[in-house]
mmCIF file of C-alpha atoms in Angstrom:
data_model
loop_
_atom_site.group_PDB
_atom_site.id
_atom_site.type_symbol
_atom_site.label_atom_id
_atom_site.label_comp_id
_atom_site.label_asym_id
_atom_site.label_seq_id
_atom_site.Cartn_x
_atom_site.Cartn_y
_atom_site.Cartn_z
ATOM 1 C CA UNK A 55 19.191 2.579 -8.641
ATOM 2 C CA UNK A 56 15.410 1.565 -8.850
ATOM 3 C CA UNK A 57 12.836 4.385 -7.590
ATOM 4 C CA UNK A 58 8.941 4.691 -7.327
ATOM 5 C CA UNK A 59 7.653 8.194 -7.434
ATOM 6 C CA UNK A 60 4.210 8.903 -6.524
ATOM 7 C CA UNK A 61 3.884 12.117 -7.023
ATOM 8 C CA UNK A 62 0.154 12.454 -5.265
ATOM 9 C CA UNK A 63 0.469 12.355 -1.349
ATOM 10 C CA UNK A 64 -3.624 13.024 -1.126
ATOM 11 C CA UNK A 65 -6.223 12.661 -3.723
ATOM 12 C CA UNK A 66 -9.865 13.248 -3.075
ATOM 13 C CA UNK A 67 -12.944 12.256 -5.210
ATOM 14 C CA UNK A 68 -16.525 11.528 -5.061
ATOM 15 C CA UNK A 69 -18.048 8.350 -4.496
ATOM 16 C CA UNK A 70 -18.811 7.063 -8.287
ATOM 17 C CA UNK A 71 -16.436 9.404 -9.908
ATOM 18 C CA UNK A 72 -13.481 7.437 -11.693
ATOM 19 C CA UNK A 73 -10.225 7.432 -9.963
ATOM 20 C CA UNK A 74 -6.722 7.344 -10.823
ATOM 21 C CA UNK A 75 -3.251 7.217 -8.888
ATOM 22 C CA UNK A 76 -0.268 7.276 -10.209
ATOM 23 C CA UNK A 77 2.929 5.544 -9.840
ATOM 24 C CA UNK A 78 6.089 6.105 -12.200
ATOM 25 C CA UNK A 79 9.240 4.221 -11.951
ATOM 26 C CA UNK A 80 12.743 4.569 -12.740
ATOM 27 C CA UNK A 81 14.896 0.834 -13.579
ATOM 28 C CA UNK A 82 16.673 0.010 -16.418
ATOM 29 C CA UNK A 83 15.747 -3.959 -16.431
ATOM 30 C CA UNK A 84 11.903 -5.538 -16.453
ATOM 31 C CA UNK A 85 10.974 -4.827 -13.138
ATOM 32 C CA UNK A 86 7.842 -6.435 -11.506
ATOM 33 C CA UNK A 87 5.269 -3.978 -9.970
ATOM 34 C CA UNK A 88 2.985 -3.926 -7.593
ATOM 35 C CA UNK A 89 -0.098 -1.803 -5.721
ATOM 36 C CA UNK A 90 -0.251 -2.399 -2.434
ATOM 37 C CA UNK A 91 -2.673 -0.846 0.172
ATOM 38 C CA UNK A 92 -3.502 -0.314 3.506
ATOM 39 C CA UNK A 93 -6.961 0.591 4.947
ATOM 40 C CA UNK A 94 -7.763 2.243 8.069
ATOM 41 C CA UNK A 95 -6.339 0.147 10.698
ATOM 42 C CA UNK A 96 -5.185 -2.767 8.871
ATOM 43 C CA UNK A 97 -1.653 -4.113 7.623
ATOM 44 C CA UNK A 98 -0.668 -3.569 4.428
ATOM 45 C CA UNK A 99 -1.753 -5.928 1.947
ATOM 46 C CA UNK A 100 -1.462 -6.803 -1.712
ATOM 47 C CA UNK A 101 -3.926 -5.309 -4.140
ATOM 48 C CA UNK A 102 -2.344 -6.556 -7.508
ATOM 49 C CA UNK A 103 0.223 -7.073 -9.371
ATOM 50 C CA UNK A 104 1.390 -6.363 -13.195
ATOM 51 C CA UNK A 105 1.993 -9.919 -14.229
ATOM 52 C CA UNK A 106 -1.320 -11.160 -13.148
ATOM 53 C CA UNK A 107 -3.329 -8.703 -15.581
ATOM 54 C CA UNK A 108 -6.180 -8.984 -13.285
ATOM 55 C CA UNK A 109 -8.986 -6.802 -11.913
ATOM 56 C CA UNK A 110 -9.393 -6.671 -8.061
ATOM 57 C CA UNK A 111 -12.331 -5.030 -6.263
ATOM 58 C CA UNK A 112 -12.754 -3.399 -9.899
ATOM 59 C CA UNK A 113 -9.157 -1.753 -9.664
ATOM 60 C CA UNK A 114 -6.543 -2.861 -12.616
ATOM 61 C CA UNK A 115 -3.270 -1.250 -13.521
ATOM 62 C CA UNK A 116 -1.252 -1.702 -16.608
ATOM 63 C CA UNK A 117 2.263 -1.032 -16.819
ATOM 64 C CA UNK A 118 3.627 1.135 -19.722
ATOM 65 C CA UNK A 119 6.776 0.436 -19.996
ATOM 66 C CA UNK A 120 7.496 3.505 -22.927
ATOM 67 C CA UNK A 121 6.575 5.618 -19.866
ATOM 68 C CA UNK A 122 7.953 3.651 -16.709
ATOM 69 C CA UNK A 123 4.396 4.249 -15.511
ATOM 70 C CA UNK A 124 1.809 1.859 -14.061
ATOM 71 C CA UNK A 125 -1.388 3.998 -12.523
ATOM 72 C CA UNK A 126 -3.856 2.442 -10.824
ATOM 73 C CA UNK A 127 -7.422 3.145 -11.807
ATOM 74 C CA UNK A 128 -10.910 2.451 -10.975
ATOM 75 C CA UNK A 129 -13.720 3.791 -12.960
ATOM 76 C CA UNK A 130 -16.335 4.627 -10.294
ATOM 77 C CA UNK A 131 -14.880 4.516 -6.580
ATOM 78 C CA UNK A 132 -16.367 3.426 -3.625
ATOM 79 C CA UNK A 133 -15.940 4.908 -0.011
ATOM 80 C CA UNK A 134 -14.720 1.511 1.127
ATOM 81 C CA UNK A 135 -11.913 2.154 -1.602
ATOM 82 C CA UNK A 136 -10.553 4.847 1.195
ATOM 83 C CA UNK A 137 -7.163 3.844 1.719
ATOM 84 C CA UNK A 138 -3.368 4.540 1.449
ATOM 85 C CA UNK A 139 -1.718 2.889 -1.361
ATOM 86 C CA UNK A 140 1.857 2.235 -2.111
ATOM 87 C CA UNK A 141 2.962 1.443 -5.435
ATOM 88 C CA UNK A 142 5.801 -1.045 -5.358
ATOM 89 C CA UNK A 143 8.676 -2.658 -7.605
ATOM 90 C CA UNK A 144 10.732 -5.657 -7.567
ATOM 91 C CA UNK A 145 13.578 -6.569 -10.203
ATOM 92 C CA UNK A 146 16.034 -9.366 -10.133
ATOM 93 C CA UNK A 147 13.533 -11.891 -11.209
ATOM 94 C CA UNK A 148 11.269 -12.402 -7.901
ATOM 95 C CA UNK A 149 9.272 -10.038 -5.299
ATOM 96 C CA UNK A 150 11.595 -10.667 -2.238
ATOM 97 C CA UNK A 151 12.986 -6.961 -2.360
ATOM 98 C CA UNK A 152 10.322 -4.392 -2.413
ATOM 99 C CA UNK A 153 10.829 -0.910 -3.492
ATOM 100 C CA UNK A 154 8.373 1.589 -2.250
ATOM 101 C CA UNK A 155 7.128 4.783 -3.271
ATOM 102 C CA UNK A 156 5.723 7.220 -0.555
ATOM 103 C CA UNK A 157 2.587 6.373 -1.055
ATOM 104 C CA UNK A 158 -1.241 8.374 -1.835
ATOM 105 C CA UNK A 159 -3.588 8.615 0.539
ATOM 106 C CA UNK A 160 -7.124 8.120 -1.158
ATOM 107 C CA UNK A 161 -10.107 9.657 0.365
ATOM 108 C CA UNK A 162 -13.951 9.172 -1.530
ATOM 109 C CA UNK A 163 -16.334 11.032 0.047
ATOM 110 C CA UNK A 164 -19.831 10.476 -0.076
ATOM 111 C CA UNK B 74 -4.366 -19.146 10.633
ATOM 112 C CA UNK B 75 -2.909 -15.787 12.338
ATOM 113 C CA UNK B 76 -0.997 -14.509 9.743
ATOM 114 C CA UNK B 77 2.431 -12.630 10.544
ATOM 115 C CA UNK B 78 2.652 -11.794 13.834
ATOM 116 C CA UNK B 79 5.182 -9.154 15.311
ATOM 117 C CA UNK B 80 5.737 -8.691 19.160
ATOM 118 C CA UNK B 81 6.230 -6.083 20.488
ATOM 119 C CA UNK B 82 3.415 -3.684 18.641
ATOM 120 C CA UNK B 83 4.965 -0.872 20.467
ATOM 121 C CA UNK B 84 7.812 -0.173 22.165
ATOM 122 C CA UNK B 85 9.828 3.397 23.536
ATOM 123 C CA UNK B 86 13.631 3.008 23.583
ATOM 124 C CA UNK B 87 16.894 5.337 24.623
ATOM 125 C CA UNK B 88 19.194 6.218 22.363
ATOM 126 C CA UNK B 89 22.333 4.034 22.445
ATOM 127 C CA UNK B 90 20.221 1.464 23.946
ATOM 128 C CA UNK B 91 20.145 -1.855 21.369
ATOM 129 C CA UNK B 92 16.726 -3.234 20.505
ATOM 130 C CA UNK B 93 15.005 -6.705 19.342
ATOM 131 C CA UNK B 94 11.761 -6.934 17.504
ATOM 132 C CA UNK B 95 10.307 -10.367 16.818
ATOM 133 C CA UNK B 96 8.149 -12.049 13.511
ATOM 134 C CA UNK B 97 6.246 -15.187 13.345
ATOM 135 C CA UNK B 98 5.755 -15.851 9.631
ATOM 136 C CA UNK B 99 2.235 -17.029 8.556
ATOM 137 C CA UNK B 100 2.037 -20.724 8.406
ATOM 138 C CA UNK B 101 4.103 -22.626 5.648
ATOM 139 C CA UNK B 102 6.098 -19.676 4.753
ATOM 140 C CA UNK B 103 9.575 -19.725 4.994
ATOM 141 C CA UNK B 104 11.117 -16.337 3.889
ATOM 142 C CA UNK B 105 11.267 -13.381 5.887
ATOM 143 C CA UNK B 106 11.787 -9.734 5.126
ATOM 144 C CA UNK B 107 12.036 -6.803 7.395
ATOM 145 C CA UNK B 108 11.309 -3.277 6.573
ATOM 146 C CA UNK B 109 10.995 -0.356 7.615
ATOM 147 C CA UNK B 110 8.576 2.521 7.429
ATOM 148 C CA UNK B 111 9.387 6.040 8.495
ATOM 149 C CA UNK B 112 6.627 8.725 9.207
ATOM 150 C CA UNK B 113 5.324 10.036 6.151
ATOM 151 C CA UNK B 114 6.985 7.297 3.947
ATOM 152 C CA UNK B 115 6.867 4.018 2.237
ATOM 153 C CA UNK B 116 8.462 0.764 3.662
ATOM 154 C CA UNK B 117 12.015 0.591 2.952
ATOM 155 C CA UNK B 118 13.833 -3.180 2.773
ATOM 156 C CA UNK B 119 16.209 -3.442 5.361
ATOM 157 C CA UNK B 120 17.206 -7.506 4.234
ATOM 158 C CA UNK B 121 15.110 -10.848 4.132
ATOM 159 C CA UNK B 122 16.297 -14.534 5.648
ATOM 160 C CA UNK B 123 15.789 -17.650 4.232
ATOM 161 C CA UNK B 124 17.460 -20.883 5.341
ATOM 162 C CA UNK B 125 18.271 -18.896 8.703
ATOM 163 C CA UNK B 126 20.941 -16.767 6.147
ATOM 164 C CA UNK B 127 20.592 -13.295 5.306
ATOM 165 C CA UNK B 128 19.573 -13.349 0.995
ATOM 166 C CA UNK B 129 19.496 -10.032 0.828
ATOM 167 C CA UNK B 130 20.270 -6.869 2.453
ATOM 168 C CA UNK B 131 19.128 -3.165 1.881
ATOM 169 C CA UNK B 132 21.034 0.360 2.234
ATOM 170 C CA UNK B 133 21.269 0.214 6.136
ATOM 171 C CA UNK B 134 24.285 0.167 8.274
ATOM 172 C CA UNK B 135 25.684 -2.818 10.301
ATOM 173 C CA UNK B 136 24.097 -1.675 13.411
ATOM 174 C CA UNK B 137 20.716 -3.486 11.916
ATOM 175 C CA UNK B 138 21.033 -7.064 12.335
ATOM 176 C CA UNK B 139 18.851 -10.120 12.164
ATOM 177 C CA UNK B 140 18.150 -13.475 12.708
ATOM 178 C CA UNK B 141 16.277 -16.937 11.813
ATOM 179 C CA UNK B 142 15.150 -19.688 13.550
ATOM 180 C CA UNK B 143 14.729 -23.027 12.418
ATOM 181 C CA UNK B 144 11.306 -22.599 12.829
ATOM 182 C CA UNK B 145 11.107 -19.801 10.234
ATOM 183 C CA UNK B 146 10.664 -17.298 12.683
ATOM 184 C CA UNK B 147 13.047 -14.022 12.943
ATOM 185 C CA UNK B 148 13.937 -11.245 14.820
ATOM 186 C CA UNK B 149 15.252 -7.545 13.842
ATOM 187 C CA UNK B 150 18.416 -6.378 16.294
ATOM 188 C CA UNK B 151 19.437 -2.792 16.237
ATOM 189 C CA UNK B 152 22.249 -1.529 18.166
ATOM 190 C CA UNK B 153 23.243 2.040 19.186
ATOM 191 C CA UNK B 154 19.855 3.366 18.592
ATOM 192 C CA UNK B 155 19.569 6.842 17.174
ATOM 193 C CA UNK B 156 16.282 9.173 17.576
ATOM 194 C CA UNK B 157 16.479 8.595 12.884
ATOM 195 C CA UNK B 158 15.680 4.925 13.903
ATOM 196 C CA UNK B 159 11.980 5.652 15.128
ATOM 197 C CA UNK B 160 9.572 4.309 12.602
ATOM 198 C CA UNK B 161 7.049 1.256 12.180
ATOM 199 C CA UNK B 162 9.547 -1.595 11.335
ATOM 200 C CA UNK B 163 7.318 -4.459 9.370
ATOM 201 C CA UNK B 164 8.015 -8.084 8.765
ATOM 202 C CA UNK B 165 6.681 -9.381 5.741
ATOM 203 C CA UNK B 166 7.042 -13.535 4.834
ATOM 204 C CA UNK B 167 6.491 -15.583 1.986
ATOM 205 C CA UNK B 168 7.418 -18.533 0.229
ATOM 206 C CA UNK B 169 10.897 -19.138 -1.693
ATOM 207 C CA UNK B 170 9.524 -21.541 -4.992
ATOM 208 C CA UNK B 171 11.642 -23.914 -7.084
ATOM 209 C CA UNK B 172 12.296 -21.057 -9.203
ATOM 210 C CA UNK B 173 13.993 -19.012 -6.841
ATOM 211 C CA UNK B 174 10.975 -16.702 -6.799
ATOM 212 C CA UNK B 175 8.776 -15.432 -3.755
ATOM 213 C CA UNK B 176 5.191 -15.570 -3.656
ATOM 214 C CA UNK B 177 3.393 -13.199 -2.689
ATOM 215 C CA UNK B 178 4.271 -11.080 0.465
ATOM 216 C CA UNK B 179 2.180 -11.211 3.243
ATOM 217 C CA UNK B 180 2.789 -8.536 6.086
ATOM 218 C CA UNK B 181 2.507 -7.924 10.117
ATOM 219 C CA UNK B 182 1.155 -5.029 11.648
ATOM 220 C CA UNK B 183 4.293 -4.045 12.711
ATOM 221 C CA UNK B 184 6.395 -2.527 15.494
ATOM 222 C CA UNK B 185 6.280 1.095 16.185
ATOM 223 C CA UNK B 186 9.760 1.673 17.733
ATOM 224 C CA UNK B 187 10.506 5.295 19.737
ATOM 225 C CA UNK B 188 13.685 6.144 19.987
ATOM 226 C CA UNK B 189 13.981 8.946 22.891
#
């Protein structure tokens, strides 16, 4: 069965120090994978996704598949960047069947 | 464009008593997916609809049902609540492409269901 362990529940950093959260996986196919987050009072919304290879609000992710890993990173964080975020995977070919970690709770304080 | 909407946002229940949360996709989608979120956890899938059939279901028991509307709309039916079914249930939609894949999942704010 597919899991996503993130094994951070809290992480705290400065603003403008360089931030990292993790996310490993377990799944023996090519899984798609996802971060998702959810600021203060908002839904929970897409932040990016492997296949896409792109940089949003200066985040990006790659996904290792030698170590079923795919951390999120940022190399100076912002206090807007105060969030939770969910790393998620999908297999079977399309996103229509999300699997969740628990989730890390981001804080950057000023 | 209002996005997904859920209704009720909140909502205290008895256990044994049966339940029925509602989604309104965001405009032009026409897959739905229900999950749901536990305290302290990440969402969990419960299934998705699309075509008003259930596509795909997740590790819950019968008493979770659901349904879609012609109008892409859907609602979440529990039965025989238990005090382990209290969480924030979210729907999420999207849109089913040629290529039997799903674009990008857009979610509601949920329903935050106690079960007393």
């Amino acid at each position: 069965a597919q899991r996503v362990t993130q094994p951070e529940k809290l992480l705290s950093v400065f603003k403008g120090a360089p931030v990292e959260l993790k996310c490993n996986y377990s799944y023996s196919g090519s899984p798609e994978l996802f971060w998702y987050v959810q600021y203060s009072r908002q839904r929970l919304q897409l932040l990016l996704r492997h296949i896409s290879r792109e940089s949003i609000k200066g985040f990006t992710a790659d996904l290792n598949k030698g170590e079923t890993s795919f951390h999120l990173k940022k190399p100076f964080a912002q206090e807007e960047d105060s969030a939770m975020y969910y790393c998620a995977l999908s297999y079977g070919g399309s996103n229509y069947k999300l699997t969740f970690g628990k989730g890390t709770l981001l804080t950057v304080n000023p | 464009d209002a996005g997904v909407t859920q209704s009720p946002t909140h909502l205290i229940k008895t256990r044994g008593q049966q339940v029925t949360l509602r989604c309104s996709p965001k405009s032009g989608h026409d897959t739905v997916s229900w999950y749901q979120q536990a305290l302290g956890q990440g969402p969990q899938f419960i299934f998705q609809y699309y075509e008003e059939e259930e596509r795909q279901r997740g590790n819950f028991p019968d008493r979770f049902s659901g349904h879609q509307f012609p109008n892409y709309s859907s609602e979440l039916n529990v039965n025989a609540l238990l005090l382990g079914d209290s969480a924030l249930y979210l729907c999420a939609s999207s849109v089913l492409t040629g290529l039997n894949r799903n674009t990008e999942a857009f979610f509601g704010q949920g329903t935050r269901l106690t079960v007393v």
